[in-house]
mmCIF file of C-alpha atoms in Angstrom:
data_model
loop_
_atom_site.group_PDB
_atom_site.id
_atom_site.type_symbol
_atom_site.label_atom_id
_atom_site.label_comp_id
_atom_site.label_asym_id
_atom_site.label_seq_id
_atom_site.Cartn_x
_atom_site.Cartn_y
_atom_site.Cartn_z
ATOM 1 C CA UNK A 61 97.834 -5.081 95.423
ATOM 2 C CA UNK A 62 95.406 -2.260 94.719
ATOM 3 C CA UNK A 63 92.767 -1.933 97.379
ATOM 4 C CA UNK A 64 90.593 0.198 95.096
ATOM 5 C CA UNK A 65 87.278 -0.254 93.372
ATOM 6 C CA UNK A 66 85.979 0.344 89.856
ATOM 7 C CA UNK A 67 82.545 1.954 89.812
ATOM 8 C CA UNK A 68 79.616 3.045 91.911
ATOM 9 C CA UNK A 69 76.224 4.382 91.039
ATOM 10 C CA UNK A 70 75.544 4.995 87.389
ATOM 11 C CA UNK A 71 78.865 3.955 85.930
ATOM 12 C CA UNK A 72 80.881 6.701 87.589
ATOM 13 C CA UNK A 73 84.521 5.911 88.069
ATOM 14 C CA UNK A 74 85.486 6.448 91.681
ATOM 15 C CA UNK A 75 88.759 8.094 92.545
ATOM 16 C CA UNK A 76 90.170 8.768 95.958
ATOM 17 C CA UNK A 77 92.140 7.077 98.640
ATOM 18 C CA UNK A 78 91.965 3.770 100.421
ATOM 19 C CA UNK A 79 93.419 3.614 103.915
ATOM 20 C CA UNK A 80 94.154 0.710 106.216
ATOM 21 C CA UNK A 81 95.985 0.505 109.534
ATOM 22 C CA UNK A 82 99.470 1.010 108.081
ATOM 23 C CA UNK A 83 99.066 3.317 105.105
ATOM 24 C CA UNK A 84 97.062 4.448 102.131
ATOM 25 C CA UNK A 85 97.041 4.617 98.373
ATOM 26 C CA UNK A 86 95.457 6.933 95.850
ATOM 27 C CA UNK A 87 93.387 5.199 93.178
ATOM 28 C CA UNK A 88 91.358 5.927 90.060
ATOM 29 C CA UNK A 89 89.044 3.008 89.428
ATOM 30 C CA UNK A 90 91.180 -0.087 89.895
ATOM 31 C CA UNK A 91 94.413 1.709 89.080
ATOM 32 C CA UNK A 92 96.817 2.812 91.809
ATOM 33 C CA UNK A 93 98.214 6.322 91.333
ATOM 34 C CA UNK A 94 101.829 6.298 92.471
ATOM 35 C CA UNK A 95 103.221 4.148 95.249
ATOM 36 C CA UNK A 96 101.442 3.092 98.418
ATOM 37 C CA UNK A 97 102.327 5.493 101.222
ATOM 38 C CA UNK A 98 102.812 4.590 104.852
ATOM 39 C CA UNK A 99 100.988 6.630 107.456
ATOM 40 C CA UNK A 100 103.556 7.908 109.933
ATOM 41 C CA UNK A 101 102.895 9.581 113.291
ATOM 42 C CA UNK A 102 103.987 12.882 111.709
ATOM 43 C CA UNK A 103 101.296 12.435 109.019
ATOM 44 C CA UNK A 104 98.637 11.800 111.651
ATOM 45 C CA UNK A 105 99.792 14.913 113.519
ATOM 46 C CA UNK A 106 99.621 16.988 110.316
ATOM 47 C CA UNK A 107 96.116 15.702 109.513
ATOM 48 C CA UNK A 108 94.956 16.483 113.063
ATOM 49 C CA UNK A 109 96.453 19.984 112.778
ATOM 50 C CA UNK A 110 94.683 20.556 109.446
ATOM 51 C CA UNK A 111 91.377 19.400 110.937
ATOM 52 C CA UNK A 112 91.906 21.722 113.925
ATOM 53 C CA UNK A 113 92.674 24.658 111.595
ATOM 54 C CA UNK A 114 89.458 23.942 109.731
ATOM 55 C CA UNK A 115 87.391 23.829 112.929
ATOM 56 C CA UNK A 116 89.013 27.058 114.183
ATOM 57 C CA UNK A 117 88.382 28.804 110.847
ATOM 58 C CA UNK A 118 84.717 27.826 110.883
ATOM 59 C CA UNK A 119 84.174 28.762 114.527
ATOM 60 C CA UNK A 120 85.881 32.137 114.174
ATOM 61 C CA UNK A 121 84.072 32.951 110.937
ATOM 62 C CA UNK A 122 87.365 33.300 109.090
ATOM 63 C CA UNK A 123 87.156 34.238 105.470
ATOM 64 C CA UNK A 124 87.824 32.280 102.331
ATOM 65 C CA UNK A 125 91.593 32.830 102.523
ATOM 66 C CA UNK A 126 91.882 30.900 105.789
ATOM 67 C CA UNK A 127 89.911 27.995 104.334
ATOM 68 C CA UNK A 128 91.980 28.116 101.127
ATOM 69 C CA UNK A 129 95.095 27.861 103.285
ATOM 70 C CA UNK A 130 93.734 24.703 104.907
ATOM 71 C CA UNK A 131 92.808 23.227 101.509
ATOM 72 C CA UNK A 132 96.195 24.035 99.982
ATOM 73 C CA UNK A 133 98.079 22.539 102.907
ATOM 74 C CA UNK A 134 96.066 19.329 102.644
ATOM 75 C CA UNK A 135 96.568 19.263 98.853
ATOM 76 C CA UNK A 136 100.383 19.614 99.188
ATOM 77 C CA UNK A 137 100.492 16.795 101.734
ATOM 78 C CA UNK A 138 98.321 14.463 99.645
ATOM 79 C CA UNK A 139 100.214 15.346 96.459
ATOM 80 C CA UNK A 140 103.470 14.324 98.161
ATOM 81 C CA UNK A 141 106.869 14.406 96.501
ATOM 82 C CA UNK A 142 105.613 12.544 93.422
ATOM 83 C CA UNK A 143 102.555 14.640 92.557
ATOM 84 C CA UNK A 144 100.104 11.823 93.220
ATOM 85 C CA UNK A 145 97.029 14.006 93.743
ATOM 86 C CA UNK A 146 97.827 16.061 90.647
ATOM 87 C CA UNK A 147 98.093 12.824 88.633
ATOM 88 C CA UNK A 148 94.829 11.525 90.103
ATOM 89 C CA UNK A 149 93.075 14.755 89.093
ATOM 90 C CA UNK A 150 94.464 14.409 85.551
ATOM 91 C CA UNK A 151 93.303 10.776 85.252
ATOM 92 C CA UNK A 152 89.865 10.935 86.873
ATOM 93 C CA UNK A 153 86.891 11.822 84.670
ATOM 94 C CA UNK A 154 84.218 14.300 85.696
ATOM 95 C CA UNK A 155 82.230 14.178 87.833
ATOM 96 C CA UNK A 156 85.006 13.386 90.265
ATOM 97 C CA UNK A 157 83.667 11.428 93.218
ATOM 98 C CA UNK A 158 86.609 11.501 95.644
ATOM 99 C CA UNK A 159 85.970 8.619 98.009
ATOM 100 C CA UNK A 160 87.929 8.226 101.225
ATOM 101 C CA UNK A 161 87.583 4.572 102.167
ATOM 102 C CA UNK A 162 88.668 3.313 105.568
ATOM 103 C CA UNK A 163 88.419 -0.047 107.272
ATOM 104 C CA UNK A 164 85.255 -1.005 109.143
ATOM 105 C CA UNK A 165 87.173 -0.473 112.407
ATOM 106 C CA UNK A 166 89.563 2.404 111.712
ATOM 107 C CA UNK A 167 92.836 2.901 113.567
ATOM 108 C CA UNK A 168 93.777 6.352 114.884
ATOM 109 C CA UNK A 169 95.668 7.012 111.649
ATOM 110 C CA UNK A 170 92.751 5.923 109.484
ATOM 111 C CA UNK A 171 90.405 8.176 111.509
ATOM 112 C CA UNK A 172 92.751 11.101 110.925
ATOM 113 C CA UNK A 173 92.476 10.554 107.162
ATOM 114 C CA UNK A 174 88.719 10.008 107.273
ATOM 115 C CA UNK A 175 88.218 13.234 109.242
ATOM 116 C CA UNK A 176 90.469 15.407 107.065
ATOM 117 C CA UNK A 177 88.505 18.209 105.342
ATOM 118 C CA UNK A 178 89.047 17.022 101.754
ATOM 119 C CA UNK A 179 86.059 19.147 100.712
ATOM 120 C CA UNK A 180 88.459 22.110 101.006
ATOM 121 C CA UNK A 181 91.155 20.700 98.684
ATOM 122 C CA UNK A 182 92.666 23.578 96.731
ATOM 123 C CA UNK A 183 95.538 23.541 94.259
ATOM 124 C CA UNK A 184 98.604 25.408 95.576
ATOM 125 C CA UNK A 185 98.064 28.347 93.204
ATOM 126 C CA UNK A 186 94.348 27.896 92.584
ATOM 127 C CA UNK A 187 90.965 27.837 94.199
ATOM 128 C CA UNK A 188 88.862 25.106 95.732
ATOM 129 C CA UNK A 189 88.489 21.989 93.583
ATOM 130 C CA UNK A 190 84.809 21.928 94.531
ATOM 131 C CA UNK A 191 84.325 25.291 92.772
ATOM 132 C CA UNK A 192 85.583 24.068 89.405
ATOM 133 C CA UNK A 193 82.587 23.607 87.118
ATOM 134 C CA UNK A 194 84.302 21.204 84.722
ATOM 135 C CA UNK A 195 85.529 18.847 87.457
ATOM 136 C CA UNK A 196 82.367 18.714 89.643
ATOM 137 C CA UNK A 197 84.379 17.523 92.640
ATOM 138 C CA UNK A 198 82.555 15.839 95.523
ATOM 139 C CA UNK A 199 83.876 13.997 98.578
ATOM 140 C CA UNK A 200 82.341 10.891 100.122
ATOM 141 C CA UNK A 201 83.578 8.737 102.984
ATOM 142 C CA UNK A 202 83.090 5.029 103.474
ATOM 143 C CA UNK A 203 83.814 2.616 106.304
ATOM 144 C CA UNK A 204 84.451 -0.878 104.979
ATOM 145 C CA UNK A 205 84.549 -2.251 101.461
ATOM 146 C CA UNK A 206 81.827 -1.401 98.951
ATOM 147 C CA UNK A 207 79.227 -4.107 98.419
ATOM 148 C CA UNK A 208 76.739 -4.664 95.631
ATOM 149 C CA UNK A 209 73.436 -2.952 96.280
ATOM 150 C CA UNK A 210 70.473 -5.335 96.062
ATOM 151 C CA UNK A 211 68.131 -4.759 93.150
ATOM 152 C CA UNK A 212 64.905 -3.010 94.106
ATOM 153 C CA UNK A 213 61.723 -5.020 93.688
ATOM 154 C CA UNK A 214 58.620 -3.844 91.858
ATOM 155 C CA UNK A 215 56.780 -3.103 95.120
ATOM 156 C CA UNK A 216 58.971 -0.352 96.529
ATOM 157 C CA UNK A 217 57.432 2.806 97.876
ATOM 158 C CA UNK A 218 58.336 5.707 95.601
ATOM 159 C CA UNK A 219 57.064 8.744 97.465
ATOM 160 C CA UNK A 220 55.094 9.152 100.653
ATOM 161 C CA UNK A 221 53.977 12.357 102.292
ATOM 162 C CA UNK A 222 51.498 13.449 104.848
ATOM 163 C CA UNK A 223 50.263 16.957 105.379
ATOM 164 C CA UNK A 224 49.953 18.270 108.906
ATOM 165 C CA UNK A 225 49.405 21.545 110.650
ATOM 166 C CA UNK A 226 50.633 22.562 114.113
ATOM 167 C CA UNK A 227 47.927 23.262 116.697
ATOM 168 C CA UNK A 228 46.763 26.827 116.729
ATOM 169 C CA UNK A 229 47.970 27.551 113.192
ATOM 170 C CA UNK A 230 46.023 28.050 109.994
ATOM 171 C CA UNK A 231 44.658 24.728 108.794
ATOM 172 C CA UNK A 232 46.369 23.424 105.652
ATOM 173 C CA UNK A 233 44.249 22.790 102.588
ATOM 174 C CA UNK A 234 45.903 19.402 102.065
ATOM 175 C CA UNK A 235 43.155 18.090 99.822
ATOM 176 C CA UNK A 236 43.789 20.915 97.324
ATOM 177 C CA UNK A 237 47.545 20.234 97.476
ATOM 178 C CA UNK A 238 47.020 16.511 96.826
ATOM 179 C CA UNK A 239 44.656 17.282 93.930
ATOM 180 C CA UNK A 240 47.217 19.652 92.399
ATOM 181 C CA UNK A 241 49.922 16.981 92.623
ATOM 182 C CA UNK A 242 47.691 14.356 91.039
ATOM 183 C CA UNK A 243 46.570 16.773 88.290
ATOM 184 C CA UNK A 244 50.171 17.632 87.437
ATOM 185 C CA UNK A 245 50.938 14.003 86.628
ATOM 186 C CA UNK A 246 54.005 14.087 88.899
ATOM 187 C CA UNK A 247 54.942 10.613 89.985
ATOM 188 C CA UNK A 248 53.154 8.873 87.106
ATOM 189 C CA UNK A 249 54.946 5.860 85.681
ATOM 190 C CA UNK A 250 56.804 6.631 82.409
#
């Protein structure tokens, strides 16, 4: 049974991984990529180590090579023996929204996957996936299953702003700013 999902937003196919208490699977839309994988204690340890390496690299101000190392290690693990991540990348259209979906109440293993720095994914001999213009790779995380978003009514507030000035500072000319916005036609209905 595929635990995946088909689309979000404006018809974008979602790709990524779905995790539950015992394991995870990689998916593109409603299609599973490779077999479901169990989440062993050794996997949780590896994911925690990768997250720690990321935190250490950021805190120490390490350069790009240290972050690439983290991304490549995570890529190799997720790719596994069967090249599942490589296949997912071949199947998923751009823009690639890589969603990591966990249960509403994640186990320790699910938290390890949710916290992994997938934003740093980097092919073993390449650069960061997020830097590839053609792929437009982005990572999102979700707790629980996706639900349909209610349709907005005709009385929603589009934009609201209020000018203010801190005490003792030069007074803002908010009336001129509002007039300029209204004169530009910004926010007019199409």
